[in-house]
Amino acid sequence: MPRRVDHEERRRQIADAVLRIAAGRGLEAVSMREVATEAGVSIGRVQHYFASKDQMLVFAAGHLREHIEQRVRRSIAAAGPALTPLRSLRAVLVALLPLDQDGRNDARAGVAVLIRALGEPGLAGRYRSGRSDVIAAVAELLRSAAGAGELRDDLAPELEANILLALVSGLASDLLLGHHTPEQAAAIVDHQLERLA
Amino acid sequence: MPRRVDHEERRRQIADAVLRIAAGRGLEAVSMREVATEAGVSIGRVQHYFASKDQMLVFAAGHLREHIEQRVRRSIAAAGPALTPLRSLRAVLVALLPLDQDGRNDARAGVAVLIRALGEPGLAGRYRSGRSDVIAAVAELLRSAAGAGELRDDLAPELEANILLALVSGLASDLLLGHHTPEQAAAIVDHQLERLA
């Protein structure tokens, strides 16, 4: 079904343009016209794929989530063949930090989506549900790592997952602002993980 | 010098209007006209106190910092007379969480300032320097608490201060989104502090 694939690809190209604008100037700056210019297509083309700005933003937020999931999968793959639960966990946490330009753009777009979500209960609900999924996944890895003897077996997986992810999210802002180098941020995550061993 | 006091008070009233608009709609929505309407004064009055929008935003960012410092002082005062270094530390960290409506407004305005700072090196520098001051203060409290035997004496104060403040900053977003209740967020901070004991 090559036509179908083309349509999905074009939607994603438009969503990428939305995220680039959001990363640079916030979601307030996103309009059909700006997105068309950024994506290098006509306004008619953008309107063909998205009936409203809201529809486009919801799709772009989902697309941002796909970016992040891809980064997590690549980070796990890069962690090598001898992948223990603890190494997977570290790979996931480090993948959530903005350590390169793509990561920085996505993190900035993420802050823009967060701002908007604070004023829109529907978007806030999606954001929370995405956050709950990540916390459940991290808690599961903590449980596996404890089961494999890599971490203490008396830790509370959900609580520690909430701490690790809040830490990563705070470190992301610090990285964006240049308060930490990527190496320092990764070392802080490692320090917190060692504490659970 | 009552005239002087009036001027300062008026500047702060205008800055409060800037922060309310930023909290609700982001800094993109801040204009001289919007601020005048929000503050209930004429545009001429706003322009009398601030020659440019940038000047107004820089003053508002400093005013936001004063709000936060006041909240920290109140939290320390509320922690009671038997104030150990560890109790002071907890009071500081909890005061940085958006636990009531004022705190939520300030935290939302803070995210708006963060977004803008990412595109403006001057504002980013101020933000980083504010962050360094807070980290130094928290590290000093950690050192005192360790000296008083309330915390382990082998901990690295700067590293732990960076972890605690990144944690608090991540928890702030979680609170804004309704992912945690205030009680849950405070319990998470306590859990991390107990770990250092």
mmCIF file of C-alpha atoms in Angstrom:
data_model
loop_
_atom_site.group_PDB
_atom_site.id
_atom_site.type_symbol
_atom_site.label_atom_id
_atom_site.label_comp_id
_atom_site.label_asym_id
_atom_site.label_seq_id
_atom_site.Cartn_x
_atom_site.Cartn_y
_atom_site.Cartn_z
ATOM 1 C CA MET A 1 0.000 0.000 0.000
ATOM 2 C CA PRO A 2 2.480 2.666 -1.096
ATOM 3 C CA ARG A 3 -0.087 5.509 -1.131
ATOM 4 C CA ARG A 4 -0.981 4.922 2.518
ATOM 5 C CA VAL A 5 2.685 4.930 3.485
ATOM 6 C CA ASP A 6 3.176 8.253 1.668
ATOM 7 C CA HIS A 7 0.322 9.840 3.590
ATOM 8 C CA GLU A 8 1.736 8.735 6.941
ATOM 9 C CA GLU A 9 5.155 9.981 5.928
ATOM 10 C CA ARG A 10 3.741 13.377 4.934
ATOM 11 C CA ARG A 11 1.842 13.715 8.196
ATOM 12 C CA ARG A 12 5.071 13.009 10.047
ATOM 13 C CA GLN A 13 6.982 15.591 7.985
ATOM 14 C CA ILE A 14 4.382 18.187 8.942
ATOM 15 C CA ALA A 15 4.551 17.080 12.585
ATOM 16 C CA ASP A 16 8.345 17.453 12.488
ATOM 17 C CA ALA A 17 7.885 21.040 11.275
ATOM 18 C CA VAL A 18 5.459 21.675 14.169
ATOM 19 C CA LEU A 19 8.024 20.346 16.655
ATOM 20 C CA ARG A 20 10.846 22.467 15.181
ATOM 21 C CA ILE A 21 8.739 25.627 15.508
ATOM 22 C CA ALA A 22 7.640 24.664 19.039
ATOM 23 C CA ALA A 23 11.261 23.979 20.057
ATOM 24 C CA GLY A 24 12.392 27.370 18.791
ATOM 25 C CA ARG A 25 9.511 29.674 19.635
ATOM 26 C CA GLY A 26 6.916 27.736 21.633
ATOM 27 C CA LEU A 27 3.511 26.400 20.590
ATOM 28 C CA GLU A 28 2.069 29.933 20.510
ATOM 29 C CA ALA A 29 4.112 30.465 17.331
ATOM 30 C CA VAL A 30 2.583 27.422 15.591
ATOM 31 C CA SER A 31 0.046 28.329 12.886
ATOM 32 C CA MET A 32 -1.013 26.551 9.687
ATOM 33 C CA ARG A 33 0.909 29.189 7.710
ATOM 34 C CA GLU A 34 4.126 28.924 9.754
ATOM 35 C CA VAL A 35 4.011 25.135 9.630
ATOM 36 C CA ALA A 36 3.518 25.155 5.834
ATOM 37 C CA THR A 37 6.548 27.457 5.415
ATOM 38 C CA GLU A 38 8.696 25.398 7.803
ATOM 39 C CA ALA A 39 7.712 22.115 6.115
ATOM 40 C CA GLY A 40 8.161 23.625 2.623
ATOM 41 C CA VAL A 41 4.610 22.727 1.509
ATOM 42 C CA SER A 42 1.451 24.723 0.725
ATOM 43 C CA ILE A 43 -1.074 25.696 3.395
ATOM 44 C CA GLY A 44 -3.612 23.661 1.428
ATOM 45 C CA ARG A 45 -1.434 20.575 1.885
ATOM 46 C CA VAL A 46 -1.255 21.130 5.668
ATOM 47 C CA GLN A 47 -5.038 21.642 5.812
ATOM 48 C CA HIS A 48 -5.541 18.488 3.756
ATOM 49 C CA TYR A 49 -3.852 16.449 6.478
ATOM 50 C CA PHE A 50 -5.080 18.352 9.542
ATOM 51 C CA ALA A 51 -8.537 19.906 9.776
ATOM 52 C CA SER A 52 -7.572 22.145 12.707
ATOM 53 C CA LYS A 53 -4.542 23.440 14.585
ATOM 54 C CA ASP A 54 -5.591 21.399 17.633
ATOM 55 C CA GLN A 55 -5.708 18.193 15.594
ATOM 56 C CA MET A 56 -2.226 18.991 14.272
ATOM 57 C CA LEU A 57 -0.866 19.638 17.786
ATOM 58 C CA VAL A 58 -2.285 16.381 19.154
ATOM 59 C CA PHE A 59 -0.693 14.464 16.259
ATOM 60 C CA ALA A 60 2.609 16.322 16.782
ATOM 61 C CA ALA A 61 2.575 15.456 20.512
ATOM 62 C CA GLY A 62 2.104 11.775 19.592
ATOM 63 C CA HIS A 63 4.894 12.089 17.034
ATOM 64 C CA LEU A 64 7.190 13.560 19.706
ATOM 65 C CA ARG A 65 6.457 10.539 21.852
ATOM 66 C CA GLU A 66 7.492 8.278 18.924
ATOM 67 C CA HIS A 67 10.794 10.190 18.638
ATOM 68 C CA ILE A 68 11.451 9.517 22.313
ATOM 69 C CA GLU A 69 10.520 5.834 22.056
ATOM 70 C CA GLN A 70 12.854 5.436 19.067
ATOM 71 C CA ARG A 71 15.661 7.069 21.029
ATOM 72 C CA VAL A 72 15.049 4.679 23.929
ATOM 73 C CA ARG A 73 15.137 1.652 21.585
ATOM 74 C CA ARG A 74 18.381 2.860 19.961
ATOM 75 C CA SER A 75 19.944 3.461 23.376
ATOM 76 C CA ILE A 76 19.025 -0.064 24.521
ATOM 77 C CA ALA A 77 20.384 -1.531 21.266
ATOM 78 C CA ALA A 78 23.621 0.465 21.708
ATOM 79 C CA ALA A 79 24.062 -0.849 25.250
ATOM 80 C CA GLY A 80 25.417 -4.052 23.692
ATOM 81 C CA PRO A 81 24.621 -7.741 23.730
ATOM 82 C CA ALA A 82 25.141 -8.541 27.439
ATOM 83 C CA LEU A 83 22.028 -6.598 28.360
ATOM 84 C CA THR A 84 21.094 -7.053 32.019
ATOM 85 C CA PRO A 85 17.932 -5.419 33.455
ATOM 86 C CA LEU A 86 20.078 -2.758 35.168
ATOM 87 C CA ARG A 87 21.879 -1.910 31.909
ATOM 88 C CA SER A 88 18.537 -1.637 30.126
ATOM 89 C CA LEU A 89 17.290 0.634 32.874
ATOM 90 C CA ARG A 90 20.338 2.889 32.559
ATOM 91 C CA ALA A 91 19.955 2.966 28.769
ATOM 92 C CA VAL A 92 16.309 4.057 29.123
ATOM 93 C CA LEU A 93 17.102 6.822 31.622
ATOM 94 C CA VAL A 94 20.050 8.184 29.635
ATOM 95 C CA ALA A 95 17.945 8.120 26.440
ATOM 96 C CA LEU A 96 15.475 10.480 28.130
ATOM 97 C CA LEU A 97 18.206 13.102 28.670
ATOM 98 C CA PRO A 98 18.801 15.674 25.903
ATOM 99 C CA LEU A 99 22.401 14.705 25.145
ATOM 100 C CA ASP A 100 22.580 15.671 21.449
ATOM 101 C CA GLN A 101 20.962 18.233 19.153
ATOM 102 C CA ASP A 102 17.968 16.012 18.261
ATOM 103 C CA GLY A 103 17.421 15.293 21.934
ATOM 104 C CA ARG A 104 17.623 19.008 22.751
ATOM 105 C CA ASN A 105 15.074 19.890 20.086
ATOM 106 C CA ASP A 106 12.686 17.221 21.341
ATOM 107 C CA ALA A 107 13.166 18.288 24.965
ATOM 108 C CA ARG A 108 12.433 21.924 24.060
ATOM 109 C CA ALA A 109 9.348 20.860 22.118
ATOM 110 C CA GLY A 110 8.394 18.767 25.163
ATOM 111 C CA VAL A 111 8.540 21.830 27.442
ATOM 112 C CA ALA A 112 6.354 23.692 24.916
ATOM 113 C CA VAL A 113 3.810 20.836 24.958
ATOM 114 C CA LEU A 114 3.931 20.792 28.775
ATOM 115 C CA ILE A 115 3.105 24.527 28.929
ATOM 116 C CA ARG A 116 0.145 24.011 26.629
ATOM 117 C CA ALA A 117 -0.991 20.882 28.483
ATOM 118 C CA LEU A 118 -1.236 22.936 31.695
ATOM 119 C CA GLY A 119 -4.050 24.936 30.123
ATOM 120 C CA GLU A 120 -5.777 22.064 28.301
ATOM 121 C CA PRO A 121 -7.177 19.215 30.405
ATOM 122 C CA GLY A 122 -7.339 16.865 27.375
ATOM 123 C CA LEU A 123 -3.663 17.299 26.506
ATOM 124 C CA ALA A 124 -2.727 17.135 30.219
ATOM 125 C CA GLY A 125 -4.516 13.757 30.426
ATOM 126 C CA ARG A 126 -2.513 12.409 27.478
ATOM 127 C CA TYR A 127 0.698 13.743 29.000
ATOM 128 C CA ARG A 128 -0.067 12.094 32.364
ATOM 129 C CA SER A 129 -0.955 8.804 30.724
ATOM 130 C CA GLY A 130 2.328 8.855 28.771
ATOM 131 C CA ARG A 131 4.152 9.580 32.020
ATOM 132 C CA SER A 132 2.370 6.691 33.799
ATOM 133 C CA ASP A 133 3.414 4.312 30.996
ATOM 134 C CA VAL A 134 7.078 5.325 31.325
ATOM 135 C CA ILE A 135 6.942 5.002 35.113
ATOM 136 C CA ALA A 136 5.404 1.525 34.839
ATOM 137 C CA ALA A 137 8.135 0.482 32.381
ATOM 138 C CA VAL A 138 10.918 1.825 34.618
ATOM 139 C CA ALA A 139 9.348 0.206 37.710
ATOM 140 C CA GLU A 140 9.267 -3.115 35.827
ATOM 141 C CA LEU A 141 12.974 -2.805 34.969
ATOM 142 C CA LEU A 142 13.742 -1.980 38.621
ATOM 143 C CA ARG A 143 11.806 -5.095 39.659
ATOM 144 C CA SER A 144 13.713 -7.242 37.129
ATOM 145 C CA ALA A 145 17.071 -5.774 38.208
ATOM 146 C CA ALA A 146 16.225 -6.503 41.849
ATOM 147 C CA GLY A 147 15.121 -10.033 40.875
ATOM 148 C CA ALA A 148 18.433 -10.563 39.046
ATOM 149 C CA GLY A 149 20.352 -9.446 42.152
ATOM 150 C CA GLU A 150 21.640 -6.267 40.485
ATOM 151 C CA LEU A 151 19.686 -4.003 42.837
ATOM 152 C CA ARG A 152 18.542 -4.296 46.446
ATOM 153 C CA ASP A 153 15.467 -6.490 46.813
ATOM 154 C CA ASP A 154 13.833 -4.244 49.435
ATOM 155 C CA LEU A 155 13.310 -1.234 47.189
ATOM 156 C CA ALA A 156 9.866 0.086 46.255
ATOM 157 C CA PRO A 157 9.876 -0.041 42.407
ATOM 158 C CA GLU A 158 7.098 2.532 41.779
ATOM 159 C CA LEU A 159 8.540 5.034 44.266
ATOM 160 C CA GLU A 160 12.066 4.669 42.886
ATOM 161 C CA ALA A 161 10.766 4.919 39.317
ATOM 162 C CA ASN A 162 9.024 8.189 40.191
ATOM 163 C CA ILE A 163 12.237 9.506 41.755
ATOM 164 C CA LEU A 164 14.435 8.462 38.815
ATOM 165 C CA LEU A 165 12.088 9.969 36.229
ATOM 166 C CA ALA A 166 11.583 13.235 38.130
ATOM 167 C CA LEU A 167 15.389 13.402 38.461
ATOM 168 C CA VAL A 168 15.837 12.829 34.719
ATOM 169 C CA SER A 169 13.227 15.444 33.920
ATOM 170 C CA GLY A 170 14.929 18.021 36.185
ATOM 171 C CA LEU A 171 18.334 17.159 34.700
ATOM 172 C CA ALA A 172 16.859 17.689 31.230
ATOM 173 C CA SER A 173 16.134 21.350 32.077
ATOM 174 C CA ASP A 174 19.606 21.716 33.578
ATOM 175 C CA LEU A 175 21.128 20.313 30.376
ATOM 176 C CA LEU A 176 19.055 22.605 28.147
ATOM 177 C CA LEU A 177 20.252 25.588 30.172
ATOM 178 C CA GLY A 178 23.862 24.450 30.020
ATOM 179 C CA HIS A 179 24.070 23.983 33.800
ATOM 180 C CA HIS A 180 25.425 20.430 33.314
ATOM 181 C CA THR A 181 27.452 18.794 30.570
ATOM 182 C CA PRO A 182 26.029 15.519 29.147
ATOM 183 C CA GLU A 183 28.743 13.607 31.031
ATOM 184 C CA GLN A 184 27.844 15.241 34.365
ATOM 185 C CA ALA A 185 24.147 14.493 33.882
ATOM 186 C CA ALA A 186 24.861 10.837 33.034
ATOM 187 C CA ALA A 187 27.160 10.578 36.085
ATOM 188 C CA ILE A 188 24.345 11.903 38.309
ATOM 189 C CA VAL A 189 21.970 9.213 36.996
ATOM 190 C CA ASP A 190 24.664 6.580 37.641
ATOM 191 C CA HIS A 191 25.173 7.857 41.184
ATOM 192 C CA GLN A 192 21.468 7.535 41.933
ATOM 193 C CA LEU A 193 21.379 4.006 40.411
ATOM 194 C CA GLU A 194 24.421 2.880 42.434
ATOM 195 C CA ARG A 195 22.544 3.934 45.528
ATOM 196 C CA LEU A 196 19.875 1.331 44.732
ATOM 197 C CA ALA A 197 22.450 -1.475 44.368
ATOM 198 C CA MET B 1 10.939 58.420 51.094
ATOM 199 C CA PRO B 2 7.327 57.459 50.386
ATOM 200 C CA ARG B 3 7.481 58.361 46.666
ATOM 201 C CA ARG B 4 10.333 55.930 46.078
ATOM 202 C CA VAL B 5 8.449 53.168 47.904
ATOM 203 C CA ASP B 6 5.375 53.805 45.732
ATOM 204 C CA HIS B 7 7.438 53.456 42.557
ATOM 205 C CA GLU B 8 8.896 50.136 43.662
ATOM 206 C CA GLU B 9 5.455 48.914 44.629
ATOM 207 C CA ARG B 10 4.047 49.895 41.217
ATOM 208 C CA ARG B 11 6.850 48.161 39.377
ATOM 209 C CA ARG B 12 6.114 45.028 41.368
ATOM 210 C CA GLN B 13 2.382 45.260 40.602
ATOM 211 C CA ILE B 14 3.206 45.413 36.904
ATOM 212 C CA ALA B 15 5.651 42.502 37.279
ATOM 213 C CA ASP B 16 2.912 40.478 39.015
ATOM 214 C CA ALA B 17 0.650 41.118 36.012
ATOM 215 C CA VAL B 18 3.452 39.901 33.688
ATOM 216 C CA LEU B 19 3.809 36.714 35.732
ATOM 217 C CA ARG B 20 0.048 36.047 35.731
ATOM 218 C CA ILE B 21 -0.093 36.362 31.949
ATOM 219 C CA ALA B 22 3.040 34.209 31.549
ATOM 220 C CA ALA B 23 1.584 31.538 33.879
ATOM 221 C CA GLY B 24 -1.639 31.384 31.895
ATOM 222 C CA ARG B 25 -0.541 31.837 28.296
ATOM 223 C CA GLY B 26 3.261 31.923 28.166
ATOM 224 C CA LEU B 27 5.648 34.826 27.638
ATOM 225 C CA GLU B 28 4.676 35.058 23.945
ATOM 226 C CA ALA B 29 1.354 36.489 25.152
ATOM 227 C CA VAL B 30 3.035 39.280 27.152
ATOM 228 C CA SER B 31 2.751 42.712 25.511
ATOM 229 C CA MET B 32 2.671 46.244 26.980
ATOM 230 C CA ARG B 33 -1.061 46.386 26.151
ATOM 231 C CA GLU B 34 -1.916 43.008 27.735
ATOM 232 C CA VAL B 35 0.109 43.838 30.834
ATOM 233 C CA ALA B 36 -1.610 47.220 31.213
ATOM 234 C CA THR B 37 -5.037 45.545 30.993
ATOM 235 C CA GLU B 38 -4.061 42.787 33.425
ATOM 236 C CA ALA B 39 -2.584 45.272 35.917
ATOM 237 C CA GLY B 40 -5.554 47.668 35.518
ATOM 238 C CA VAL B 41 -3.349 50.643 34.551
ATOM 239 C CA SER B 42 -2.763 52.633 31.341
ATOM 240 C CA ILE B 43 -0.185 51.609 28.733
ATOM 241 C CA GLY B 44 1.503 54.954 29.409
ATOM 242 C CA ARG B 45 1.962 53.929 33.049
ATOM 243 C CA VAL B 46 3.572 50.621 32.018
ATOM 244 C CA GLN B 47 5.868 52.440 29.558
ATOM 245 C CA HIS B 48 6.767 54.957 32.247
ATOM 246 C CA TYR B 49 8.204 52.152 34.372
ATOM 247 C CA PHE B 50 9.638 49.945 31.614
ATOM 248 C CA ALA B 51 11.196 51.346 28.440
ATOM 249 C CA SER B 52 10.936 48.024 26.598
ATOM 250 C CA LYS B 53 9.287 44.620 26.819
ATOM 251 C CA ASP B 54 12.684 43.011 27.407
ATOM 252 C CA GLN B 55 13.372 45.330 30.366
ATOM 253 C CA MET B 56 9.963 44.414 31.775
ATOM 254 C CA LEU B 57 10.619 40.679 31.382
ATOM 255 C CA VAL B 58 14.008 40.870 33.072
ATOM 256 C CA PHE B 59 12.453 42.741 36.017
ATOM 257 C CA ALA B 60 9.573 40.209 36.154
ATOM 258 C CA ALA B 61 12.053 37.301 36.207
ATOM 259 C CA GLY B 62 13.833 38.944 39.163
ATOM 260 C CA HIS B 63 10.475 39.512 40.835
ATOM 261 C CA LEU B 64 9.623 35.814 40.384
ATOM 262 C CA ARG B 65 12.875 34.967 42.117
ATOM 263 C CA GLU B 66 11.835 37.219 45.049
ATOM 264 C CA HIS B 67 8.507 35.355 45.295
ATOM 265 C CA ILE B 68 10.404 32.077 45.556
ATOM 266 C CA GLU B 69 12.843 33.423 48.139
ATOM 267 C CA GLN B 70 9.921 34.708 50.247
ATOM 268 C CA ARG B 71 8.258 31.310 50.055
ATOM 269 C CA VAL B 72 11.488 29.650 51.208
ATOM 270 C CA ARG B 73 11.801 32.056 54.164
ATOM 271 C CA ARG B 74 8.167 31.454 55.181
ATOM 272 C CA SER B 75 8.652 27.688 54.928
ATOM 273 C CA ILE B 76 11.749 27.840 57.155
ATOM 274 C CA ALA B 77 9.901 30.052 59.659
ATOM 275 C CA ALA B 78 6.962 27.607 59.669
ATOM 276 C CA ALA B 79 9.279 24.664 60.379
ATOM 277 C CA GLY B 80 9.269 25.814 64.007
ATOM 278 C CA PRO B 81 11.773 26.842 66.638
ATOM 279 C CA ALA B 82 13.840 23.636 66.941
ATOM 280 C CA LEU B 83 15.347 24.197 63.514
ATOM 281 C CA THR B 84 18.148 21.744 62.738
ATOM 282 C CA PRO B 85 20.103 21.971 59.461
ATOM 283 C CA LEU B 86 18.198 18.947 58.097
ATOM 284 C CA ARG B 87 14.825 20.531 58.926
ATOM 285 C CA SER B 88 15.905 23.748 57.231
ATOM 286 C CA LEU B 89 16.981 21.751 54.197
ATOM 287 C CA ARG B 90 13.617 19.985 54.014
ATOM 288 C CA ALA B 91 11.791 23.319 54.407
ATOM 289 C CA VAL B 92 13.787 24.788 51.490
ATOM 290 C CA LEU B 93 13.131 21.820 49.188
ATOM 291 C CA VAL B 94 9.410 21.648 49.983
ATOM 292 C CA ALA B 95 9.108 25.420 49.470
ATOM 293 C CA LEU B 96 10.374 24.944 45.907
ATOM 294 C CA LEU B 97 7.474 22.588 45.097
ATOM 295 C CA PRO B 98 4.220 24.120 43.777
ATOM 296 C CA LEU B 99 1.974 22.970 46.629
ATOM 297 C CA ASP B 100 -0.633 25.764 46.571
ATOM 298 C CA GLN B 101 -2.165 28.093 43.979
ATOM 299 C CA ASP B 102 0.497 30.813 44.370
ATOM 300 C CA GLY B 103 3.209 28.197 44.036
ATOM 301 C CA ARG B 104 1.510 26.770 40.933
ATOM 302 C CA ASN B 105 1.294 30.189 39.301
ATOM 303 C CA ASP B 106 4.951 30.880 40.012
ATOM 304 C CA ALA B 107 6.011 27.447 38.767
ATOM 305 C CA ARG B 108 4.051 27.957 35.522
ATOM 306 C CA ALA B 109 5.600 31.393 35.082
ATOM 307 C CA GLY B 110 8.985 29.761 35.767
ATOM 308 C CA VAL B 111 8.460 27.268 32.925
ATOM 309 C CA ALA B 112 7.549 30.199 30.653
ATOM 310 C CA VAL B 113 10.767 32.022 31.645
ATOM 311 C CA LEU B 114 12.745 28.805 31.086
ATOM 312 C CA ILE B 115 11.375 28.468 27.526
ATOM 313 C CA ARG B 116 12.367 32.055 26.767
ATOM 314 C CA ALA B 117 15.765 31.658 28.432
ATOM 315 C CA LEU B 118 16.546 28.781 26.054
ATOM 316 C CA GLY B 119 16.471 31.236 23.153
ATOM 317 C CA GLU B 120 18.173 34.161 24.934
ATOM 318 C CA PRO B 121 21.730 33.669 26.185
ATOM 319 C CA GLY B 122 21.459 36.676 28.558
ATOM 320 C CA LEU B 123 18.371 35.348 30.312
ATOM 321 C CA ALA B 124 19.838 31.813 30.307
ATOM 322 C CA GLY B 125 22.906 33.176 32.104
ATOM 323 C CA ARG B 126 20.745 34.772 34.814
ATOM 324 C CA TYR B 127 18.758 31.556 35.156
ATOM 325 C CA ARG B 128 21.936 29.468 35.510
ATOM 326 C CA SER B 129 23.406 31.877 38.054
ATOM 327 C CA GLY B 130 20.172 31.722 40.101
ATOM 328 C CA ARG B 131 20.338 27.934 39.920
ATOM 329 C CA SER B 132 23.997 27.924 41.055
ATOM 330 C CA ASP B 133 23.087 30.100 44.062
ATOM 331 C CA VAL B 134 20.332 27.682 45.123
ATOM 332 C CA ILE B 135 22.612 24.681 44.662
ATOM 333 C CA ALA B 136 25.339 26.334 46.767
ATOM 334 C CA ALA B 137 22.787 27.090 49.528
ATOM 335 C CA VAL B 138 21.451 23.509 49.517
ATOM 336 C CA ALA B 139 24.989 22.078 49.478
ATOM 337 C CA GLU B 140 25.824 24.242 52.508
ATOM 338 C CA LEU B 141 22.763 22.918 54.373
ATOM 339 C CA LEU B 142 23.781 19.347 53.478
ATOM 340 C CA ARG B 143 27.255 20.054 54.847
ATOM 341 C CA SER B 144 25.804 21.496 58.081
ATOM 342 C CA ALA B 145 23.396 18.565 58.465
ATOM 343 C CA ALA B 146 26.298 16.127 57.985
ATOM 344 C CA GLY B 147 28.361 18.133 60.489
ATOM 345 C CA ALA B 148 25.488 17.953 63.003
ATOM 346 C CA GLY B 149 25.319 14.171 62.574
ATOM 347 C CA GLU B 150 21.891 14.308 60.918
ATOM 348 C CA LEU B 151 23.222 13.022 57.589
ATOM 349 C CA ARG B 152 26.053 10.700 56.588
ATOM 350 C CA ASP B 153 29.429 12.409 56.702
ATOM 351 C CA ASP B 154 30.708 10.737 53.519
ATOM 352 C CA LEU B 155 28.251 12.367 51.124
ATOM 353 C CA ALA B 156 29.294 14.758 48.361
ATOM 354 C CA PRO B 157 27.305 17.941 49.137
ATOM 355 C CA GLU B 158 27.403 19.513 45.642
ATOM 356 C CA LEU B 159 26.467 16.261 43.907
ATOM 357 C CA GLU B 160 23.607 15.564 46.329
ATOM 358 C CA ALA B 161 22.411 19.173 46.044
ATOM 359 C CA ASN B 162 22.278 18.819 42.255
ATOM 360 C CA ILE B 163 20.308 15.579 42.606
ATOM 361 C CA LEU B 164 17.851 17.018 45.159
ATOM 362 C CA LEU B 165 17.196 20.149 43.106
ATOM 363 C CA ALA B 166 16.798 18.281 39.809
ATOM 364 C CA LEU B 167 14.393 15.946 41.647
ATOM 365 C CA VAL B 168 12.404 18.892 43.015
ATOM 366 C CA SER B 169 12.288 20.513 39.591
ATOM 367 C CA GLY B 170 11.010 17.283 37.974
ATOM 368 C CA LEU B 171 8.453 16.836 40.766
ATOM 369 C CA ALA B 172 7.268 20.395 40.145
ATOM 370 C CA SER B 173 6.243 19.462 36.574
ATOM 371 C CA ASP B 174 4.576 16.284 37.872
ATOM 372 C CA LEU B 175 2.610 18.370 40.394
ATOM 373 C CA LEU B 176 1.555 20.925 37.774
ATOM 374 C CA LEU B 177 0.264 18.093 35.600
ATOM 375 C CA GLY B 178 -1.571 16.469 38.498
ATOM 376 C CA HIS B 179 0.569 13.323 38.336
ATOM 377 C CA HIS B 180 1.311 13.607 42.082
ATOM 378 C CA THR B 181 -0.611 15.085 45.003
ATOM 379 C CA PRO B 182 1.309 17.585 47.186
ATOM 380 C CA GLU B 183 1.557 14.899 49.901
ATOM 381 C CA GLN B 184 3.067 12.354 47.485
ATOM 382 C CA ALA B 185 5.621 14.868 46.215
ATOM 383 C CA ALA B 186 6.666 15.810 49.771
ATOM 384 C CA ALA B 187 6.927 12.097 50.682
ATOM 385 C CA ILE B 188 9.251 11.540 47.700
ATOM 386 C CA VAL B 189 11.534 14.362 48.881
ATOM 387 C CA ASP B 190 11.531 12.838 52.386
ATOM 388 C CA HIS B 191 12.409 9.414 50.990
ATOM 389 C CA GLN B 192 15.418 10.830 49.139
ATOM 390 C CA LEU B 193 16.540 12.747 52.273
ATOM 391 C CA GLU B 194 16.219 9.635 54.478
ATOM 392 C CA ARG B 195 18.547 7.893 52.070
ATOM 393 C CA LEU B 196 21.255 10.423 52.938
ATOM 394 C CA ALA B 197 20.876 9.835 56.708
#
